[in-house]
Short mmCIF file of C-alpha atoms in Angstrom, two decimals:
data_model
loop_
_atom_site.label_atom_id
_atom_site.label_comp_id
_atom_site.label_asym_id
_atom_site.label_seq_id
_atom_site.Cartn_x
_atom_site.Cartn_y
_atom_site.Cartn_z
CA MET A 233 -29.31 -13.03 -19.03
CA LYS A 234 -30.29 -14.70 -15.77
CA ASN A 235 -28.77 -17.99 -16.91
CA THR A 236 -25.55 -16.22 -17.92
CA LEU A 237 -25.23 -14.57 -14.51
CA ARG A 238 -25.87 -17.91 -12.85
CA GLN A 239 -23.04 -19.47 -14.85
CA ILE A 240 -20.71 -16.59 -14.02
CA PHE A 241 -21.33 -16.81 -10.27
CA HIS A 242 -20.88 -20.57 -10.40
CA SER A 243 -17.26 -20.01 -11.46
CA PRO A 244 -15.07 -20.34 -8.31
CA LYS A 245 -12.34 -18.12 -9.74
CA PHE A 246 -14.75 -15.32 -10.62
CA VAL A 247 -16.44 -15.50 -7.22
CA VAL A 248 -13.13 -15.30 -5.34
CA GLY A 249 -11.89 -12.40 -7.48
CA PHE A 250 -15.23 -10.61 -7.19
CA ALA A 251 -15.26 -11.07 -3.39
CA ILE A 252 -11.75 -9.59 -3.02
CA PHE A 253 -12.52 -6.63 -5.27
CA ALA A 254 -15.89 -6.03 -3.56
CA ALA A 255 -14.20 -6.08 -0.14
CA ILE A 256 -11.71 -3.45 -1.32
CA LEU A 257 -14.51 -1.28 -2.71
CA LEU A 258 -16.54 -1.56 0.51
CA THR A 259 -13.49 -0.52 2.52
CA VAL A 260 -12.95 2.47 0.21
CA PHE A 261 -16.55 3.61 0.73
CA ILE A 262 -17.09 2.73 4.41
CA TYR A 263 -13.75 3.59 6.09
CA PRO A 264 -13.98 7.36 5.37
CA LEU A 265 -17.34 7.34 7.17
CA VAL A 266 -15.75 5.72 10.23
CA ASN A 267 -12.59 7.84 10.13
CA PRO A 268 -13.46 11.11 8.33
CA GLY A 269 -11.02 13.86 7.52
CA ASP A 270 -8.39 14.83 4.99
CA PRO A 271 -6.24 11.76 4.18
CA LEU A 272 -3.30 14.08 3.43
CA GLU A 273 -3.49 15.87 6.79
CA MET A 274 -0.10 15.90 8.50
CA ILE A 275 -0.85 14.82 12.07
CA GLY A 276 2.74 14.00 12.98
CA VAL A 277 5.78 16.26 13.16
CA GLY A 278 8.25 13.38 12.98
CA THR A 279 8.39 10.87 10.15
CA PHE A 280 7.49 7.17 10.00
CA ALA A 281 5.80 6.76 13.39
CA ARG A 282 5.44 3.04 14.08
CA PRO A 283 2.00 1.37 13.97
CA GLY A 284 0.13 1.33 17.27
CA ALA A 285 -2.03 3.34 19.66
CA TYR A 286 -0.69 6.75 20.72
CA VAL A 287 -1.69 8.31 24.04
CA SER A 288 -1.23 11.98 24.90
CA MET A 289 1.32 12.16 27.73
CA TYR A 290 -0.10 15.53 28.79
CA ASP A 291 -3.60 14.11 29.16
CA ALA A 292 -2.36 10.87 30.69
CA LEU A 293 -0.64 12.76 33.52
CA LYS A 294 -3.90 14.59 34.24
CA THR A 295 -5.97 11.38 34.27
CA ASP A 296 -6.92 9.62 37.49
CA THR A 297 -4.63 6.66 38.18
CA GLU A 298 -5.16 3.18 39.59
CA THR A 299 -2.55 1.19 41.50
CA LEU A 300 -1.57 -2.10 39.88
CA ARG A 301 1.27 -4.32 41.07
CA LEU A 302 2.46 -6.47 38.19
CA ALA A 303 5.14 -9.04 39.02
CA ASP A 304 6.99 -8.74 35.71
CA ALA A 305 6.71 -4.96 35.27
CA ASP A 306 10.41 -4.22 35.90
CA ASP A 307 11.50 -7.08 33.66
CA ASN A 308 9.33 -5.75 30.86
CA ARG A 309 10.78 -2.25 31.29
CA ILE A 310 14.34 -3.55 31.07
CA ALA A 311 13.56 -5.81 28.11
CA LYS A 312 12.05 -2.81 26.30
CA ALA A 313 14.98 -0.56 27.20
CA LEU A 314 17.53 -3.05 25.86
CA GLY A 315 17.57 -2.55 22.13
CA ALA A 316 19.13 -4.96 19.65
CA GLU A 317 22.32 -2.84 19.45
CA ASP A 318 22.66 -2.80 23.25
CA ARG A 319 22.32 -6.59 23.45
CA VAL A 320 24.97 -7.07 20.76
CA ALA A 321 27.26 -4.60 22.56
CA MET A 322 26.88 -6.53 25.83
CA VAL A 323 27.86 -9.76 24.10
CA GLU A 324 30.89 -7.96 22.59
CA TRP A 325 31.94 -6.89 26.11
CA PHE A 326 31.64 -10.50 27.34
CA THR A 327 33.74 -11.70 24.42
CA THR A 328 36.39 -9.04 25.04
CA MET A 329 36.59 -10.15 28.69
CA GLY A 330 36.98 -13.79 27.64
CA ILE A 331 33.62 -14.88 29.06
CA ASP A 332 32.01 -17.89 27.36
CA VAL A 333 28.75 -16.82 25.67
CA SER A 334 28.34 -19.79 23.36
CA ASP A 335 25.18 -20.93 25.16
CA LEU A 336 23.75 -17.43 25.70
CA ASP A 337 20.51 -16.49 23.93
CA ILE A 338 20.73 -12.79 23.16
CA GLU A 339 16.93 -12.51 23.35
CA ASP A 340 16.81 -14.06 26.85
CA THR A 341 16.79 -10.84 28.88
CA ASP A 342 17.02 -12.51 32.30
CA ALA A 343 20.04 -14.63 31.34
CA LEU A 344 21.73 -11.66 29.68
CA LEU A 345 21.23 -9.42 32.74
CA ASP A 346 22.32 -12.12 35.19
CA LEU A 347 25.57 -12.58 33.29
CA TRP A 348 26.02 -8.81 33.05
CA ASN A 349 25.46 -8.18 36.78
CA GLU A 350 27.87 -10.99 37.68
CA ASN A 351 30.72 -9.86 35.47
CA TYR A 352 30.49 -6.16 34.64
CA ASP A 353 32.89 -3.92 36.53
CA PRO A 354 33.03 -0.23 35.51
CA SER A 355 36.59 0.07 36.81
CA VAL A 356 37.92 -2.61 34.46
CA LYS A 357 39.59 -1.34 31.29
CA PRO A 358 39.49 -4.11 28.68
CA GLN A 359 42.53 -4.16 26.42
CA GLY A 360 41.97 -2.44 23.08
CA MET A 361 38.66 -0.79 24.11
CA THR A 362 38.42 2.97 23.61
CA GLN A 363 37.40 5.42 26.32
CA ALA A 364 34.24 6.32 24.40
CA LYS A 365 33.22 2.65 24.29
CA ARG A 366 33.88 2.25 28.04
CA ASN A 367 31.74 5.33 28.73
CA TYR A 368 28.96 3.80 26.63
CA TYR A 369 28.99 0.67 28.78
CA LYS A 370 28.95 2.78 31.96
CA ARG A 371 25.89 4.70 30.73
CA LEU A 372 24.18 1.45 29.75
CA ASN A 373 24.86 -0.07 33.16
CA ASN A 374 23.65 3.05 35.00
CA SER A 375 20.48 3.09 32.92
CA LEU A 376 19.72 -0.55 33.78
CA GLN A 377 20.34 0.07 37.46
CA GLU A 378 18.13 3.17 37.47
CA ILE A 379 15.23 1.28 35.96
CA ARG A 380 15.33 -1.21 38.81
CA ALA A 381 16.13 1.27 41.58
CA ALA A 382 13.91 4.25 40.77
CA ASP A 383 10.39 3.91 42.19
CA GLN A 384 8.96 7.21 41.01
CA ILE A 385 9.36 10.17 38.70
CA ILE A 386 8.99 13.64 40.23
CA LEU A 387 6.89 16.19 38.35
CA ALA A 388 7.93 19.83 38.76
CA ASP A 389 6.90 23.22 37.42
CA THR A 390 8.46 26.67 37.51
CA ASP A 391 7.21 28.97 40.27
CA GLY A 392 5.87 32.18 38.73
CA GLU A 393 7.25 34.40 41.48
CA THR A 394 10.62 32.88 42.38
CA GLY A 395 11.43 31.15 39.07
CA GLU A 396 12.43 28.03 40.97
CA LEU A 397 11.27 24.51 40.22
CA VAL A 398 8.48 23.40 42.55
CA LYS A 399 7.40 19.80 42.98
CA THR A 400 3.86 19.36 41.70
CA GLY A 401 3.43 15.60 41.92
CA THR A 402 4.93 12.17 41.40
CA VAL A 403 4.38 9.23 39.08
CA THR A 404 5.21 5.86 40.62
CA LYS A 405 5.87 2.55 38.91
CA THR A 406 2.53 1.22 40.08
CA ASP A 407 0.45 4.09 38.66
CA TYR A 408 -1.67 3.08 35.67
CA VAL A 409 -4.29 4.97 33.70
CA ASN A 410 -7.26 3.61 31.80
CA VAL A 411 -6.73 4.45 28.13
CA GLY A 412 -10.46 4.94 27.72
CA GLN A 413 -10.32 7.82 30.23
CA VAL A 414 -7.46 9.65 28.51
CA ALA A 415 -8.78 12.62 26.56
CA ASN A 416 -6.67 12.14 23.43
CA VAL A 417 -5.81 8.71 22.06
CA LYS A 418 -4.94 8.14 18.39
CA ASN A 419 -4.94 4.67 16.86
CA LEU A 420 -2.59 4.33 13.90
CA PRO A 421 -2.83 0.70 12.71
CA LEU A 422 -0.30 1.41 9.96
CA GLY A 423 1.61 4.26 11.59
CA THR A 424 2.48 7.45 9.70
CA ASP A 425 4.45 8.09 6.53
CA ASN A 426 7.39 10.39 5.83
CA PHE A 427 5.10 13.45 6.07
CA GLY A 428 3.51 12.37 9.35
CA ARG A 429 0.21 11.33 7.71
CA ASP A 430 -2.01 8.43 8.79
CA VAL A 431 -0.96 5.65 6.40
CA LEU A 432 -4.20 3.64 6.69
CA LYS A 433 -6.43 6.63 5.92
CA GLU A 434 -4.11 7.62 3.09
CA LEU A 435 -4.03 4.04 1.75
CA VAL A 436 -7.83 3.76 1.60
CA SER A 437 -8.11 7.09 -0.21
CA ALA A 438 -5.25 6.16 -2.55
CA ALA A 439 -6.85 2.81 -3.40
CA GLY A 440 -10.11 4.56 -4.30
CA THR A 441 -8.30 7.09 -6.50
CA SER A 442 -6.26 4.40 -8.25
CA ILE A 443 -9.40 2.35 -8.94
CA VAL A 444 -11.08 5.45 -10.42
CA ILE A 445 -8.01 6.03 -12.60
CA GLY A 446 -8.16 2.40 -13.70
CA LEU A 447 -11.87 2.65 -14.51
CA ILE A 448 -11.42 5.84 -16.55
CA ALA A 449 -8.37 4.50 -18.37
CA GLY A 450 -10.08 1.16 -18.98
CA THR A 451 -13.22 2.83 -20.32
CA VAL A 452 -11.27 5.10 -22.68
CA ALA A 453 -9.01 2.31 -23.96
CA THR A 454 -11.91 -0.13 -24.39
CA LEU A 455 -14.11 2.39 -26.22
CA ILE A 456 -11.33 3.38 -28.61
CA GLY A 457 -10.23 -0.19 -29.22
CA LEU A 458 -13.82 -1.42 -29.60
CA THR A 459 -14.83 1.36 -32.03
CA LEU A 460 -11.78 1.02 -34.24
CA GLY A 461 -11.88 -2.77 -34.09
CA LEU A 462 -15.55 -2.88 -35.12
CA LEU A 463 -15.00 -0.45 -38.02
CA SER A 464 -11.83 -2.17 -39.20
CA GLY A 465 -13.27 -5.67 -39.04
CA TYR A 466 -16.63 -4.85 -40.58
CA LEU A 467 -15.63 -2.40 -43.32
CA GLY A 468 -12.44 -4.09 -44.51
CA GLY A 469 -10.64 -2.68 -47.53
CA PHE A 470 -9.00 0.75 -47.28
CA ALA A 471 -10.61 1.52 -43.89
CA ASP A 472 -9.20 -1.71 -42.47
CA ASP A 473 -5.74 -1.00 -43.90
CA PHE A 474 -5.69 2.56 -42.56
CA ILE A 475 -6.89 1.63 -39.07
CA MET A 476 -4.42 -1.27 -38.91
CA PHE A 477 -1.62 1.04 -40.07
CA VAL A 478 -2.35 3.45 -37.21
CA THR A 479 -2.68 0.53 -34.78
CA ASN A 480 0.61 -0.98 -35.91
CA VAL A 481 2.37 2.37 -35.48
CA PHE A 482 1.15 2.57 -31.87
CA THR A 483 2.04 -1.09 -31.36
CA VAL A 484 5.62 -0.65 -32.59
CA ILE A 485 6.21 2.25 -30.22
CA PRO A 486 6.43 0.84 -26.65
CA SER A 487 3.26 2.06 -24.95
CA PHE A 488 4.98 2.78 -21.63
CA VAL A 489 7.67 4.89 -23.30
CA LEU A 490 4.93 6.81 -25.12
CA LEU A 491 3.09 7.17 -21.82
CA ILE A 492 6.20 8.61 -20.16
CA LEU A 493 6.79 11.11 -22.97
CA ILE A 494 3.19 12.34 -22.98
CA SER A 495 3.03 12.61 -19.18
CA TYR A 496 6.31 14.51 -19.06
CA SER A 497 5.19 16.92 -21.78
CA ILE A 498 1.96 17.74 -19.94
CA GLY A 499 3.74 19.05 -16.86
CA GLN A 500 3.26 18.47 -13.15
CA GLU A 501 0.65 21.18 -12.54
CA GLN A 502 -1.69 19.92 -15.27
CA ARG A 503 -1.43 16.24 -14.33
CA GLY A 504 -4.53 15.54 -12.28
CA ALA A 505 -5.85 12.04 -11.70
CA ALA A 506 -8.34 12.32 -14.60
CA VAL A 507 -5.65 13.59 -17.00
CA VAL A 508 -3.30 10.74 -16.11
CA ALA A 509 -6.15 8.23 -16.57
CA LEU A 510 -6.98 9.73 -19.96
CA VAL A 511 -3.35 9.54 -21.09
CA ILE A 512 -3.13 5.91 -20.00
CA GLY A 513 -6.33 5.09 -21.88
CA LEU A 514 -5.12 6.82 -25.04
CA THR A 515 -1.92 4.74 -25.11
CA SER A 516 -3.27 1.27 -24.25
CA TRP A 517 -6.07 0.56 -26.74
CA THR A 518 -4.11 -1.20 -29.48
CA TRP A 519 -4.38 -4.83 -28.37
CA THR A 520 -8.12 -4.40 -27.76
CA CYS A 521 -8.54 -3.05 -31.27
CA ARG A 522 -6.66 -5.92 -32.89
CA SER A 523 -8.53 -8.54 -30.87
CA VAL A 524 -11.97 -7.04 -31.58
CA ARG A 525 -11.11 -6.78 -35.29
CA SER A 526 -10.28 -10.50 -35.46
CA GLN A 527 -13.56 -11.35 -33.73
CA VAL A 528 -15.59 -9.13 -36.11
CA ILE A 529 -13.93 -10.60 -39.21
CA SER A 530 -15.12 -14.05 -38.14
CA LEU A 531 -18.69 -12.72 -37.68
CA ARG A 532 -19.24 -10.33 -40.58
CA ASN A 533 -20.09 -13.08 -43.11
CA ARG A 534 -22.40 -15.05 -40.84
CA ASP A 535 -25.91 -15.78 -42.15
CA HIS A 536 -27.70 -13.45 -39.72
CA VAL A 537 -25.36 -10.57 -40.67
CA ASN A 538 -25.88 -11.18 -44.40
CA LEU A 539 -29.64 -11.30 -43.82
CA SER A 540 -29.51 -7.90 -42.13
CA LYS A 541 -27.55 -6.51 -45.07
CA LEU A 542 -30.13 -7.85 -47.53
CA SER A 543 -32.89 -6.34 -45.40
CA GLY A 544 -31.37 -2.92 -45.94
CA HIS A 545 -30.35 -2.27 -42.34
CA SER A 546 -27.79 0.43 -41.73
CA MET A 547 -24.21 -0.37 -40.88
CA LEU A 548 -24.67 1.09 -37.37
CA ARG A 549 -27.66 -1.16 -36.67
CA ILE A 550 -25.89 -4.25 -38.03
CA VAL A 551 -22.80 -3.60 -35.91
CA LEU A 552 -24.76 -2.83 -32.74
CA THR A 553 -27.45 -5.53 -32.99
CA ASP A 554 -25.94 -8.35 -35.04
CA ILE A 555 -22.22 -8.25 -34.19
CA LEU A 556 -21.65 -6.49 -30.87
CA PRO A 557 -23.87 -8.83 -28.76
CA TYR A 558 -21.78 -11.81 -29.93
CA ILE A 559 -18.53 -10.25 -28.69
CA ALA A 560 -19.98 -8.54 -25.60
CA SER A 561 -18.45 -11.11 -23.24
CA TYR A 562 -15.04 -10.56 -24.80
CA VAL A 563 -15.43 -6.78 -24.50
CA VAL A 564 -16.23 -7.12 -20.79
CA MET A 565 -13.12 -9.25 -20.26
CA ALA A 566 -11.02 -6.75 -22.22
CA PHE A 567 -12.39 -3.91 -20.07
CA ILE A 568 -11.43 -5.75 -16.86
CA LEU A 569 -7.89 -6.25 -18.12
CA GLN A 570 -7.70 -2.62 -19.19
CA VAL A 571 -8.73 -1.49 -15.70
CA SER A 572 -5.97 -3.64 -14.18
CA THR A 573 -3.48 -2.28 -16.73
CA GLY A 574 -4.53 1.29 -15.92
CA ILE A 575 -3.93 0.83 -12.19
CA LEU A 576 -0.52 -0.74 -12.74
CA SER A 577 0.47 1.92 -15.30
CA GLU A 578 -0.40 4.71 -12.86
CA ALA A 579 1.73 3.03 -10.18
CA GLN A 580 4.67 2.79 -12.60
CA LEU A 581 4.29 6.41 -13.71
CA SER A 582 4.07 7.71 -10.15
CA LEU A 583 7.15 5.74 -9.14
CA LEU A 584 9.00 7.70 -11.83
CA GLY A 585 7.56 10.98 -10.56
CA LEU A 586 5.21 11.40 -13.54
CA GLY A 587 1.93 10.63 -11.80
CA PRO A 588 -0.85 12.96 -10.63
CA LYS A 589 -0.11 16.15 -8.68
CA THR A 590 1.16 15.23 -5.24
CA THR A 591 -0.62 18.09 -3.47
CA GLU A 592 -4.19 17.20 -4.44
CA THR A 593 -4.73 13.51 -3.84
CA ALA A 594 -2.96 10.28 -2.99
CA THR A 595 -2.65 7.29 -5.28
CA LEU A 596 -1.04 3.92 -4.67
CA GLY A 597 1.79 4.86 -7.01
CA LEU A 598 2.41 8.17 -5.26
CA MET A 599 2.59 6.43 -1.88
CA MET A 600 5.24 4.10 -3.28
CA ASN A 601 7.09 7.10 -4.69
CA TRP A 602 7.08 8.92 -1.34
CA ALA A 603 8.25 5.81 0.51
CA MET A 604 11.09 5.31 -1.98
CA LEU A 605 12.20 8.99 -1.92
CA TYR A 606 12.41 8.98 1.88
CA SER A 607 14.15 5.57 2.06
CA ALA A 608 11.41 3.73 3.92
CA HIS A 609 12.73 0.45 2.50
CA THR A 610 16.19 1.01 4.01
CA ASN A 611 15.25 2.33 7.45
CA GLY A 612 12.83 -0.48 8.29
CA SER A 613 9.60 1.50 7.86
CA TRP A 614 7.77 -1.39 6.18
CA TRP A 615 4.33 0.03 6.93
CA ALA A 616 4.93 2.89 4.46
CA TYR A 617 5.26 0.64 1.42
CA PHE A 618 4.34 -3.01 2.11
CA PRO A 619 0.57 -2.37 2.57
CA VAL A 620 0.64 -0.41 -0.70
CA ILE A 621 2.30 -3.30 -2.55
CA LEU A 622 -0.20 -5.71 -1.00
CA THR A 623 -3.16 -3.52 -2.05
CA ILE A 624 -1.92 -3.21 -5.64
CA THR A 625 -1.38 -6.97 -5.74
CA LEU A 626 -4.84 -7.74 -4.38
CA ILE A 627 -6.59 -5.38 -6.81
CA SER A 628 -4.69 -6.71 -9.82
CA PHE A 629 -5.06 -10.31 -8.67
CA SER A 630 -8.82 -9.99 -8.11
CA LEU A 631 -9.40 -8.39 -11.53
CA ASN A 632 -7.33 -11.00 -13.33
CA LEU A 633 -9.05 -13.78 -11.39
CA MET A 634 -12.45 -12.39 -12.43
CA ASN A 635 -11.26 -12.26 -16.03
CA THR A 636 -10.06 -15.88 -15.89
CA GLY A 637 -13.40 -16.96 -14.45
CA LEU A 638 -15.29 -15.17 -17.22
CA ASP A 639 -13.02 -16.72 -19.84
CA GLN A 640 -13.82 -20.19 -18.52
CA VAL A 641 -17.56 -19.43 -18.71
CA PHE A 642 -17.63 -17.92 -22.19
CA ASN A 643 -14.83 -19.90 -23.88
CA PRO A 644 -16.09 -23.42 -24.68
CA THR A 645 -12.57 -24.78 -25.12
CA LEU A 646 -11.76 -23.98 -21.46
CA ARG A 647 -14.84 -25.51 -19.89
CA ASP A 648 -14.44 -28.65 -17.86
#
């Protein structure tokens, strides 16, 4: 056993796959301790908040300030205020006015503003430009001028007696607060999803649930396939023909179509994570059964098996002690592939809306389904779906890499 483990962990492919999978498992176990709470808690009212650190404006205004004079502060404000659409619109205005912009870099804020300040005149009415478009350019120009000209923002509150606005304070351009002193700061490395939920916390929880589904489905499929394969291969005759008939029936019917039909018939309210895993396991055992059967057929007439038969040992003992140990490595590899298949099948089912109940827990497939339903892929909200795709890829890749490493260790024809 020790020598076998040494050989396994000397396989580079197995070690890399094991390291990736172990890192994912450690994250699943450790991150909830660092960031506890319900992963499905809706912390945002809006949808698809961008990744970053969020500071409470209310608390920031009540935090002691420090005066900092940064030379490029105004330039940064203007560069941030000028969105991609505004920059394109400015270039369109230059083109309409016949100004050469062939050498202009639209991302060069200083050059763009210099050209704008030199040429823009709100009184000019370019030919063919609508009044609404001219008003847009006026508002854009006023906004840029206000950013440079305004030195402070006045804070006001309503007087309880007179009902009039009363000045309560000012915020100048040079006022800065230390984020560590603000009472409420929320870090969202992956932003929020369409329901306003922390995507990173949801992703970690979903990865753990999907792995559990894969483990349950893999265990069920492997046990069924192993049991039927052992019986079919060892007994032969009518038992072999009957088991192979059932296996061939399940093989002819596309397993994913069968999975869809069963999941749909169960109903949304009854489809928990364990039920979905069980259904996946019950529909994906056929190739394991056929493979185990072929292995057992090659072993059942070996000398040590015949000796056990002559010694009067029971069929159960012969199968468990004289056959199963010889195919144990293959069973382990089959189990790993079944786990990977279970995770991918759940993702496919959930994308079709046939996964676990959406109100109880998150899975990787459900996160993809939510992102697709709320058009995250069309509105640029990459953080709602790309990390999910990457996680599914890493889990599947690590499991298949581990399986390839084991195959190289236990299959003599693949050894270097």
